[in-house]
Each structure stands twice: as C-alpha cells, then as structure tokens.
Amino acid sequence: MLVELRKEVSSSFTLDAKFTANGKPLGILGASGSGKSMTLRCIAGLATPTQGRIVLNGRVLFDSKQGINLPPHQRRIGFVFQNYALFPHMNVAEHIGFGLQELPKPQRNKRVWKYIELMHLQGLENRYPHELSGGQQQRVALARAMAIAPEALLLDEPLSALDTYLRNQIEMLLTEVFSNYQGATLFVTHKLEEAYRVCGNLLVLSEGNVIGYDSKEAIFEHPPSFRVAQLTECKNFSRVEIIDHQKIQALDWNCSLSVVEPIRKSLAYVGIRAHHLRFLKEPNQDNTFPCWLVTMSETQHRVTLYLNLYTPSRNPKQYHLQAEVFKEKWHQIKAWPEPWYVELDALRLILMES
C-alpha cells in the first residue's frame, strides 16, 4: 500500500501523510487529534483527501490528479471501528455475512462459518449485539472485516473500550490473525505497549504530520526527535551542550555524560527511559551520579522513583529524573543509605534533534 495524502480538515488542521505499508502490521501512534483516524478514513474512502494518491496492490483507489476516487465498497478494505459499529437487528452470522451478498448461499455460509471458528464464536452465531460481551462484539467486528477477504485491514483503536483481561485476549487473537494475513494492516492506537506487542513497524503522527516511521525497535530505541520520544513514553529529557565528540553536558540534569553514538551538530536533547536507569551502591561506573529520593508513586507491580541529583530536595516538583523499578528491586534499594547512585548507561542514552 502506498499512501500520499493531504487532507485539509479545517482552517487550523491539515493532515499530510506519506508512507507505505506492506508485510508487517503498521501501528499508527499519536496523541488525540493528530490525524490517526482521519488517515484510515481517507484510505477506506469514508473521507476524501484534498489531494494525493492511494494505491493498493497496484490498484489506484484515489488520485486527485487523475480524478479517481473509488467508493468504499470497491476498495476491498476491511475496517474495524472503535465502537464496533454492529447493527442491533442483525445476529452474529448475519454480521459476518454482511459483505458477502454477491456469493452463492452455500459459499457464503461456508465463509461465515470459517470466521465463526477463527474468531472462536461457536455457539454465538444466533445472538444479537446486546447479548454479547465487549470482547465478543469486537471479535464479531473483526470477523466481519476479515470475511470479505480484504486486501487491507484497518483497525481504529480496536481495544480502547475493553477491560484489561479482554484487551489481552483480543491482542493475542490479533497477533494470531495478523501472522496469517497477507494484506496490509494498519492499527491505530495511542498506547505504545499495545502497538509494540501487535505490530512490527510504527508510524508516529503529530499535528497531522508524520514525524517517525521505522521498525518498532528503531522507533523505541532511537527516536529521531524529541516529540517522537515523548509520544513513545520517554520520561527523562535534558537540553544539551556538546563538549567534544564523545561527551555532552546535560543542562537540565547538571551533569556531563559520556556517549557512544555519533554526536551530530544538530543535537538538542538527551533522554533516557525510566526503566533503563540502574541503581548502584557505589559510584564505580561512568555516567553514575549521587541521587536522593524526592517522592514516589506505585502500581501493583512497579514503583516510579523521582530523583534529584547531587543534593536532597524537599520540593516534590523539583527533581531531575524518573526511574521505574519492579517492587522486588524497590524493596532492596530503599534499605540503602542515601545518597544512592544512579547510572545513565551510555548505551541507553537517546540523542535527539529538536
């Protein structure tokens, strides 16, 4: 799939997206209002780009210069909506067969049953949406989208309405489905962990523009800019000054850091993810600094520690770094006398342009 589109949504917002999607599922990340859903709607034919070109397997779906704009039912695209978009008067089997009316009845019934089995909906085929759980409704929506044998599958925040248990179940199902699906897959979400588990590649949108597009490993480990790092949930940033070809000054952390990545003249920020900070009893490593605990917060499994370097701080809003550790590790280090020592591993530092 080739997407080159520009959509003037309003006087204050324009979507400008260019990318390709083949093979691995592509996760589309971004804050609310960044253009994620509009991108899918333009590809599906539910919204018309102002200009551009959309090509799927050599078929031109949209071309503003040539005046081509295929209607949605001719695009061979399956769409899973955030709210499932199920019809209250249709049962499970009727939903799955909704886009198969042109097939002979025996073939249509065979296709419907195939996806009832694939989505683990046996015994539910005669039930209506109000008789189904959220997870079951989502599986019906996915089965309906897949049953038409689409050349591309678009999913718009498909897990957002599910509780944690159901979300995990549907994630596992999606991973299984995607591994056997040969078409292009676009998966919109605002949750990095969700996209990372389900997709192989990531595209990051901000204010209508593509600001990151690469494998999930590259986007996560080497975000190309400060904004991409923010949207992929990096918590620790500092402005920098370059000291030499292997050393920088982190201005907001008031420390100098050795680095292993090449330093570009355009370098503006350094970052490190909260779970990459390492605690030591002694300052026997490079990039290791004394720190004091300012405050903390916890979930059922992890603890977030807010740290001030060099001196104690009694102001809960005055800290340099956030560290995330499992509770087992927290029970160890909280018994150590302060100051603790925190290491910012040179291999884990993220060097970013503005």
Tab-separated table of C-alpha atoms in Angstrom:
chain	number	residue	atom	x	y	z
A	1	MET	CA	0.000	0.000	0.000
A	2	LEU	CA	1.222	3.465	-0.969
A	3	VAL	CA	-0.312	6.452	0.807
A	4	GLU	CA	0.413	10.049	-0.171
A	5	LEU	CA	-2.434	12.218	1.047
A	6	ARG	CA	-3.185	15.732	2.121
A	7	LYS	CA	-6.484	16.460	3.837
A	8	GLU	CA	-7.446	19.988	4.840
A	9	VAL	CA	-9.710	19.123	7.752
A	10	SER	CA	-10.237	22.691	8.966
A	11	SER	CA	-8.643	26.112	8.758
A	12	SER	CA	-6.388	25.138	11.661
A	13	PHE	CA	-5.617	21.480	10.888
A	14	THR	CA	-4.207	19.759	7.805
A	15	LEU	CA	-3.293	16.083	7.615
A	16	ASP	CA	-0.198	15.430	5.490
A	17	ALA	CA	0.735	11.731	5.497
A	18	LYS	CA	3.099	9.802	3.242
A	19	PHE	CA	4.055	6.166	3.910
A	20	THR	CA	3.974	2.613	2.607
A	21	ALA	CA	2.581	-0.442	4.386
A	22	ASN	CA	3.422	-3.969	3.337
A	23	GLY	CA	4.109	-7.189	5.193
A	24	LYS	CA	4.357	-6.391	8.887
A	25	PRO	CA	1.372	-4.730	10.590
A	26	LEU	CA	1.898	-0.977	10.842
A	27	GLY	CA	0.974	0.666	14.135
A	28	ILE	CA	-0.076	4.321	13.873
A	29	LEU	CA	0.664	6.220	17.079
A	30	GLY	CA	-0.175	9.761	18.055
A	31	ALA	CA	-1.972	11.971	20.522
A	32	SER	CA	-5.701	12.663	20.232
A	33	GLY	CA	-6.398	14.878	17.239
A	34	SER	CA	-3.133	14.039	15.458
A	35	GLY	CA	-4.866	12.613	12.366
A	36	LYS	CA	-4.739	8.861	13.060
A	37	SER	CA	-8.411	8.084	12.454
A	38	MET	CA	-8.678	10.519	9.550
A	39	THR	CA	-5.813	8.696	7.832
A	40	LEU	CA	-7.777	5.439	7.988
A	41	ARG	CA	-10.989	7.124	6.832
A	42	CYS	CA	-9.241	8.553	3.769
A	43	ILE	CA	-7.776	5.153	2.878
A	44	ALA	CA	-11.148	3.435	3.314
A	45	GLY	CA	-12.975	6.029	1.204
A	46	LEU	CA	-15.040	7.354	4.110
A	47	ALA	CA	-13.360	10.761	3.755
A	48	THR	CA	-11.923	12.363	0.629
A	49	PRO	CA	-8.369	13.763	0.655
A	50	THR	CA	-7.872	17.275	-0.649
A	51	GLN	CA	-5.112	15.926	-2.854
A	52	GLY	CA	-2.797	12.958	-3.155
A	53	ARG	CA	-2.703	9.330	-4.183
A	54	ILE	CA	-3.586	5.989	-2.555
A	55	VAL	CA	-2.559	2.734	-4.253
A	56	LEU	CA	-3.273	-0.801	-3.017
A	57	ASN	CA	-1.652	-3.781	-4.749
A	58	GLY	CA	-1.291	-1.785	-7.953
A	59	ARG	CA	-4.913	-0.583	-7.915
A	60	VAL	CA	-5.383	3.162	-7.674
A	61	LEU	CA	-8.002	3.863	-5.000
A	62	PHE	CA	-7.602	7.618	-5.090
A	63	ASP	CA	-5.718	10.031	-7.329
A	64	SER	CA	-6.624	13.707	-7.216
A	65	LYS	CA	-4.787	14.487	-10.464
A	66	GLN	CA	-6.499	11.706	-12.429
A	67	GLY	CA	-9.888	12.252	-10.811
A	68	ILE	CA	-10.013	8.710	-9.383
A	69	ASN	CA	-11.918	8.145	-6.133
A	70	LEU	CA	-13.266	4.612	-5.736
A	71	PRO	CA	-16.269	4.239	-3.406
A	72	PRO	CA	-15.664	2.286	-0.177
A	73	HIS	CA	-17.337	-0.932	-1.364
A	74	GLN	CA	-14.949	-1.157	-4.339
A	75	ARG	CA	-11.746	-0.700	-2.349
A	76	ARG	CA	-11.605	-4.239	-0.858
A	77	ILE	CA	-10.728	-2.880	2.554
A	78	GLY	CA	-11.871	-4.246	5.905
A	79	PHE	CA	-12.475	-1.639	8.621
A	80	VAL	CA	-12.811	-2.333	12.351
A	81	PHE	CA	-14.273	0.722	14.073
A	82	GLN	CA	-13.538	1.869	17.608
A	83	ASN	CA	-17.181	1.419	18.632
A	84	TYR	CA	-17.537	-1.863	16.636
A	85	ALA	CA	-20.427	-0.414	14.510
A	86	LEU	CA	-22.614	-3.505	14.909
A	87	PHE	CA	-26.251	-3.418	13.777
A	88	PRO	CA	-28.708	-4.142	16.620
A	89	HIS	CA	-31.128	-6.052	14.347
A	90	MET	CA	-28.513	-8.486	12.960
A	91	ASN	CA	-27.144	-11.582	14.674
A	92	VAL	CA	-23.521	-12.716	14.649
A	93	ALA	CA	-23.791	-14.840	11.498
A	94	GLU	CA	-25.628	-12.082	9.627
A	95	HIS	CA	-22.947	-9.557	10.567
A	96	ILE	CA	-20.155	-11.784	9.292
A	97	GLY	CA	-22.019	-12.430	6.042
A	98	PHE	CA	-22.994	-8.789	5.561
A	99	GLY	CA	-20.393	-8.085	2.868
A	100	LEU	CA	-20.796	-11.445	1.117
A	101	GLN	CA	-24.187	-10.965	-0.543
A	102	GLU	CA	-22.755	-11.496	-4.027
A	103	LEU	CA	-21.580	-15.026	-3.162
A	104	PRO	CA	-23.842	-18.051	-3.705
A	105	LYS	CA	-25.532	-19.019	-0.440
A	106	PRO	CA	-23.552	-22.285	0.116
A	107	GLN	CA	-20.248	-20.453	-0.403
A	108	ARG	CA	-21.400	-17.559	1.777
A	109	ASN	CA	-22.406	-19.901	4.608
A	110	LYS	CA	-19.063	-21.705	4.365
A	111	ARG	CA	-17.167	-18.404	4.607
A	112	VAL	CA	-19.273	-17.268	7.564
A	113	TRP	CA	-18.616	-20.491	9.463
A	114	LYS	CA	-14.892	-20.240	8.729
A	115	TYR	CA	-14.722	-16.919	10.551
A	116	ILE	CA	-17.028	-18.033	13.340
A	117	GLU	CA	-14.459	-20.743	14.065
A	118	LEU	CA	-11.430	-18.498	13.533
A	119	MET	CA	-12.767	-15.896	15.980
A	120	HIS	CA	-13.943	-18.520	18.498
A	121	LEU	CA	-17.602	-17.532	18.162
A	122	GLN	CA	-19.088	-21.039	18.019
A	123	GLY	CA	-22.433	-21.164	19.805
A	124	LEU	CA	-22.934	-17.409	19.456
A	125	GLU	CA	-23.919	-17.259	15.791
A	126	ASN	CA	-27.597	-16.558	16.519
A	127	ARG	CA	-27.014	-13.953	19.214
A	128	TYR	CA	-27.547	-10.221	18.776
A	129	PRO	CA	-25.084	-7.482	19.840
A	130	HIS	CA	-26.876	-6.727	23.125
A	131	GLU	CA	-26.440	-10.397	24.080
A	132	LEU	CA	-22.647	-10.289	23.618
A	133	SER	CA	-19.790	-9.123	25.843
A	134	GLY	CA	-17.448	-6.380	24.682
A	135	GLY	CA	-14.807	-8.905	23.686
A	136	GLN	CA	-17.342	-10.965	21.733
A	137	GLN	CA	-18.594	-7.854	19.933
A	138	GLN	CA	-15.036	-6.979	18.980
A	139	ARG	CA	-14.470	-10.471	17.575
A	140	VAL	CA	-17.657	-10.158	15.514
A	141	ALA	CA	-16.467	-6.811	14.114
A	142	LEU	CA	-13.099	-8.332	13.242
A	143	ALA	CA	-14.725	-11.395	11.642
A	144	ARG	CA	-16.973	-9.140	9.531
A	145	ALA	CA	-13.962	-7.149	8.319
A	146	MET	CA	-11.935	-10.277	7.519
A	147	ALA	CA	-14.737	-12.267	5.856
A	148	ILE	CA	-14.716	-10.137	2.693
A	149	ALA	CA	-11.085	-11.239	2.067
A	150	PRO	CA	-9.833	-7.643	2.141
A	151	GLU	CA	-6.576	-6.575	0.547
A	152	ALA	CA	-6.036	-4.240	3.513
A	153	LEU	CA	-7.272	-4.315	7.090
A	154	LEU	CA	-7.740	-1.066	9.030
A	155	LEU	CA	-8.320	-1.088	12.792
A	156	ASP	CA	-9.176	2.141	14.608
A	157	GLU	CA	-8.470	1.905	18.364
A	158	PRO	CA	-9.975	-1.619	18.417
A	159	LEU	CA	-9.076	-2.324	22.057
A	160	SER	CA	-9.870	1.007	23.716
A	161	ALA	CA	-13.289	0.006	25.088
A	162	LEU	CA	-12.151	-3.302	26.592
A	163	ASP	CA	-11.037	-4.056	30.129
A	164	THR	CA	-7.502	-5.305	30.756
A	165	TYR	CA	-8.344	-9.012	30.627
A	166	LEU	CA	-10.363	-8.758	27.401
A	167	ARG	CA	-7.746	-6.477	25.863
A	168	ASN	CA	-5.078	-9.104	26.433
A	169	GLN	CA	-7.303	-11.809	24.946
A	170	ILE	CA	-8.053	-9.770	21.816
A	171	GLU	CA	-4.374	-8.801	21.472
A	172	MET	CA	-3.457	-12.481	21.377
A	173	LEU	CA	-6.167	-13.104	18.792
A	174	LEU	CA	-4.988	-10.181	16.646
A	175	THR	CA	-1.406	-11.436	16.756
A	176	GLU	CA	-2.608	-14.826	15.533
A	177	VAL	CA	-4.780	-13.303	12.797
A	178	PHE	CA	-2.072	-10.915	11.581
A	179	SER	CA	0.523	-13.706	11.366
A	180	ASN	CA	-1.635	-15.489	8.769
A	181	TYR	CA	-2.906	-12.420	6.921
A	182	GLN	CA	-1.117	-11.455	3.709
A	183	GLY	CA	-2.599	-7.997	3.175
A	184	ALA	CA	-1.576	-4.598	4.506
A	185	THR	CA	-2.610	-3.954	8.110
A	186	LEU	CA	-2.919	-0.529	9.768
A	187	PHE	CA	-3.530	-0.489	13.520
A	188	VAL	CA	-4.372	2.869	15.121
A	189	THR	CA	-3.761	3.286	18.845
A	190	HIS	CA	-2.495	5.866	21.327
A	191	LYS	CA	-0.890	3.178	23.512
A	192	LEU	CA	2.732	2.337	22.771
A	193	GLU	CA	2.721	-1.019	24.551
A	194	GLU	CA	-0.334	-2.122	22.579
A	195	ALA	CA	1.249	-1.189	19.244
A	196	TYR	CA	4.593	-2.721	20.233
A	197	ARG	CA	3.037	-6.097	21.051
A	198	VAL	CA	0.841	-6.300	17.955
A	199	CYS	CA	2.790	-4.508	15.190
A	200	GLY	CA	6.187	-4.836	13.541
A	201	ASN	CA	6.530	-1.258	12.305
A	202	LEU	CA	5.424	2.068	13.787
A	203	LEU	CA	4.360	5.364	12.251
A	204	VAL	CA	4.134	8.381	14.571
A	205	LEU	CA	1.804	11.286	13.795
A	206	SER	CA	1.886	14.707	15.425
A	207	GLU	CA	-0.431	17.570	14.473
A	208	GLY	CA	-1.163	15.939	11.118
A	209	ASN	CA	2.449	15.228	10.149
A	210	VAL	CA	4.464	12.004	10.048
A	211	ILE	CA	7.377	12.554	12.434
A	212	GLY	CA	8.578	8.960	12.777
A	213	TYR	CA	8.358	5.830	10.612
A	214	ASP	CA	10.513	2.740	11.173
A	215	SER	CA	10.615	-0.668	12.811
A	216	LYS	CA	9.212	-0.675	16.339
A	217	GLU	CA	12.680	-1.422	17.720
A	218	ALA	CA	14.234	1.564	15.940
A	219	ILE	CA	11.429	3.955	16.940
A	220	PHE	CA	11.630	2.868	20.569
A	221	GLU	CA	15.418	2.644	20.960
A	222	HIS	CA	16.426	5.522	18.671
A	223	PRO	CA	13.540	8.001	18.337
A	224	PRO	CA	14.560	10.595	15.746
A	225	SER	CA	13.243	13.627	17.617
A	226	PHE	CA	12.179	14.948	21.000
A	227	ARG	CA	8.479	14.712	20.068
A	228	VAL	CA	8.753	11.082	18.931
A	229	ALA	CA	10.476	10.220	22.214
A	230	GLN	CA	7.655	11.928	24.133
A	231	LEU	CA	4.955	10.067	22.216
A	232	THR	CA	6.754	6.766	22.823
A	233	GLU	CA	6.629	7.446	26.566
A	234	CYS	CA	10.178	8.518	27.365
A	235	LYS	CA	10.025	10.412	30.678
A	236	ASN	CA	13.531	11.862	31.088
A	237	PHE	CA	14.869	14.699	28.904
A	238	SER	CA	17.522	17.364	29.141
A	239	ARG	CA	18.776	20.090	26.846
A	240	VAL	CA	22.412	19.575	25.920
A	241	GLU	CA	25.632	21.306	25.008
A	242	ILE	CA	28.316	19.421	23.103
A	243	ILE	CA	31.641	19.186	24.959
A	244	ASP	CA	33.555	17.015	22.484
A	245	HIS	CA	32.946	14.099	20.106
A	246	GLN	CA	32.197	11.691	22.984
A	247	LYS	CA	30.887	13.933	25.755
A	248	ILE	CA	27.881	16.191	26.314
A	249	GLN	CA	26.639	18.412	29.107
A	250	ALA	CA	23.054	17.678	30.201
A	251	LEU	CA	21.969	21.189	31.141
A	252	ASP	CA	18.750	20.313	32.977
A	253	TRP	CA	20.386	17.469	34.922
A	254	ASN	CA	23.568	19.464	35.613
A	255	CYS	CA	25.874	16.584	34.689
A	256	SER	CA	28.290	15.613	31.920
A	257	LEU	CA	27.700	12.345	30.088
A	258	SER	CA	29.872	10.072	28.003
A	259	VAL	CA	28.095	8.834	24.871
A	260	VAL	CA	28.775	6.112	22.314
A	261	GLU	CA	26.547	7.321	19.471
A	262	PRO	CA	27.996	9.810	16.981
A	263	ILE	CA	27.178	13.361	18.051
A	264	ARG	CA	25.575	15.492	15.355
A	265	LYS	CA	25.881	19.262	15.335
A	266	SER	CA	22.076	19.441	15.382
A	267	LEU	CA	21.886	17.562	18.702
A	268	ALA	CA	19.435	19.335	21.014
A	269	TYR	CA	18.335	16.847	23.695
A	270	VAL	CA	19.436	13.749	25.528
A	271	GLY	CA	16.950	11.319	27.023
A	272	ILE	CA	16.805	8.008	28.826
A	273	ARG	CA	13.804	5.801	29.500
A	274	ALA	CA	12.777	5.431	33.126
A	275	HIS	CA	13.233	1.652	33.214
A	276	HIS	CA	16.791	1.947	31.857
A	277	LEU	CA	18.151	3.763	34.925
A	278	ARG	CA	20.256	1.468	37.106
A	279	PHE	CA	20.935	1.848	40.828
A	280	LEU	CA	24.347	1.182	42.371
A	281	LYS	CA	25.703	1.286	45.890
A	282	GLU	CA	28.997	2.839	44.797
A	283	PRO	CA	29.924	5.294	42.001
A	284	ASN	CA	32.171	2.828	40.176
A	285	GLN	CA	30.785	3.287	36.648
A	286	ASP	CA	30.835	6.070	34.051
A	287	ASN	CA	27.766	8.300	33.984
A	288	THR	CA	26.996	7.498	37.633
A	289	PHE	CA	25.754	10.238	39.957
A	290	PRO	CA	24.601	10.567	43.577
A	291	CYS	CA	20.850	10.936	43.940
A	292	TRP	CA	18.182	11.389	46.600
A	293	LEU	CA	14.585	10.226	46.525
A	294	VAL	CA	12.161	13.162	46.269
A	295	THR	CA	8.863	11.282	46.056
A	296	MET	CA	7.429	8.103	44.596
A	297	SER	CA	4.292	6.536	43.132
A	298	GLU	CA	3.405	2.896	42.692
A	299	THR	CA	1.227	0.456	40.806
A	300	GLN	CA	0.606	-3.164	41.737
A	301	HIS	CA	3.908	-4.273	40.169
A	302	ARG	CA	6.152	-1.232	39.696
A	303	VAL	CA	7.387	1.810	41.556
A	304	THR	CA	8.252	5.157	39.973
A	305	LEU	CA	11.018	6.989	41.833
A	306	TYR	CA	11.511	10.743	41.376
A	307	LEU	CA	15.184	11.553	41.896
A	308	ASN	CA	17.225	14.677	42.482
A	309	LEU	CA	20.914	14.583	41.580
A	310	TYR	CA	23.727	15.824	43.830
A	311	THR	CA	21.573	17.300	46.612
A	312	PRO	CA	18.388	16.385	48.507
A	313	SER	CA	15.145	18.120	47.546
A	314	ARG	CA	12.104	18.596	49.749
A	315	ASN	CA	10.015	20.029	46.922
A	316	PRO	CA	8.073	17.177	45.230
A	317	LYS	CA	8.063	19.176	41.985
A	318	GLN	CA	11.844	19.604	41.997
A	319	TYR	CA	13.526	16.505	40.602
A	320	HIS	CA	15.816	15.578	37.719
A	321	LEU	CA	14.916	12.003	36.748
A	322	GLN	CA	12.175	9.385	36.921
A	323	ALA	CA	13.177	5.757	37.431
A	324	GLU	CA	10.875	2.747	37.174
A	325	VAL	CA	11.710	-0.454	39.048
A	326	PHE	CA	9.877	-3.618	39.966
A	327	LYS	CA	8.764	-3.767	43.585
A	328	GLU	CA	11.273	-6.509	44.357
A	329	LYS	CA	14.087	-4.125	43.377
A	330	TRP	CA	12.483	-1.279	45.317
A	331	HIS	CA	12.469	-3.351	48.490
A	332	GLN	CA	16.241	-3.774	48.046
A	333	ILE	CA	17.286	-0.220	47.316
A	334	LYS	CA	15.017	1.528	49.830
A	335	ALA	CA	17.108	-0.056	52.587
A	336	TRP	CA	20.302	1.540	51.255
A	337	PRO	CA	21.512	4.744	52.929
A	338	GLU	CA	21.248	7.877	50.811
A	339	PRO	CA	22.664	9.081	48.597
A	340	TRP	CA	22.071	6.236	46.203
A	341	TYR	CA	23.944	6.199	42.904
A	342	VAL	CA	22.136	6.107	39.588
A	343	GLU	CA	23.791	5.074	36.329
A	344	LEU	CA	22.788	6.538	32.973
A	345	ASP	CA	24.214	3.818	30.738
A	346	ALA	CA	25.827	5.352	27.635
A	347	LEU	CA	24.320	2.567	25.521
A	348	ARG	CA	20.833	3.565	26.705
A	349	LEU	CA	21.104	7.308	26.135
A	350	ILE	CA	18.863	8.711	23.397
A	351	LEU	CA	20.376	11.578	21.394
A	352	MET	CA	17.715	13.704	19.730
A	353	GLU	CA	17.232	16.680	17.487
A	354	SER	CA	14.651	19.289	18.420
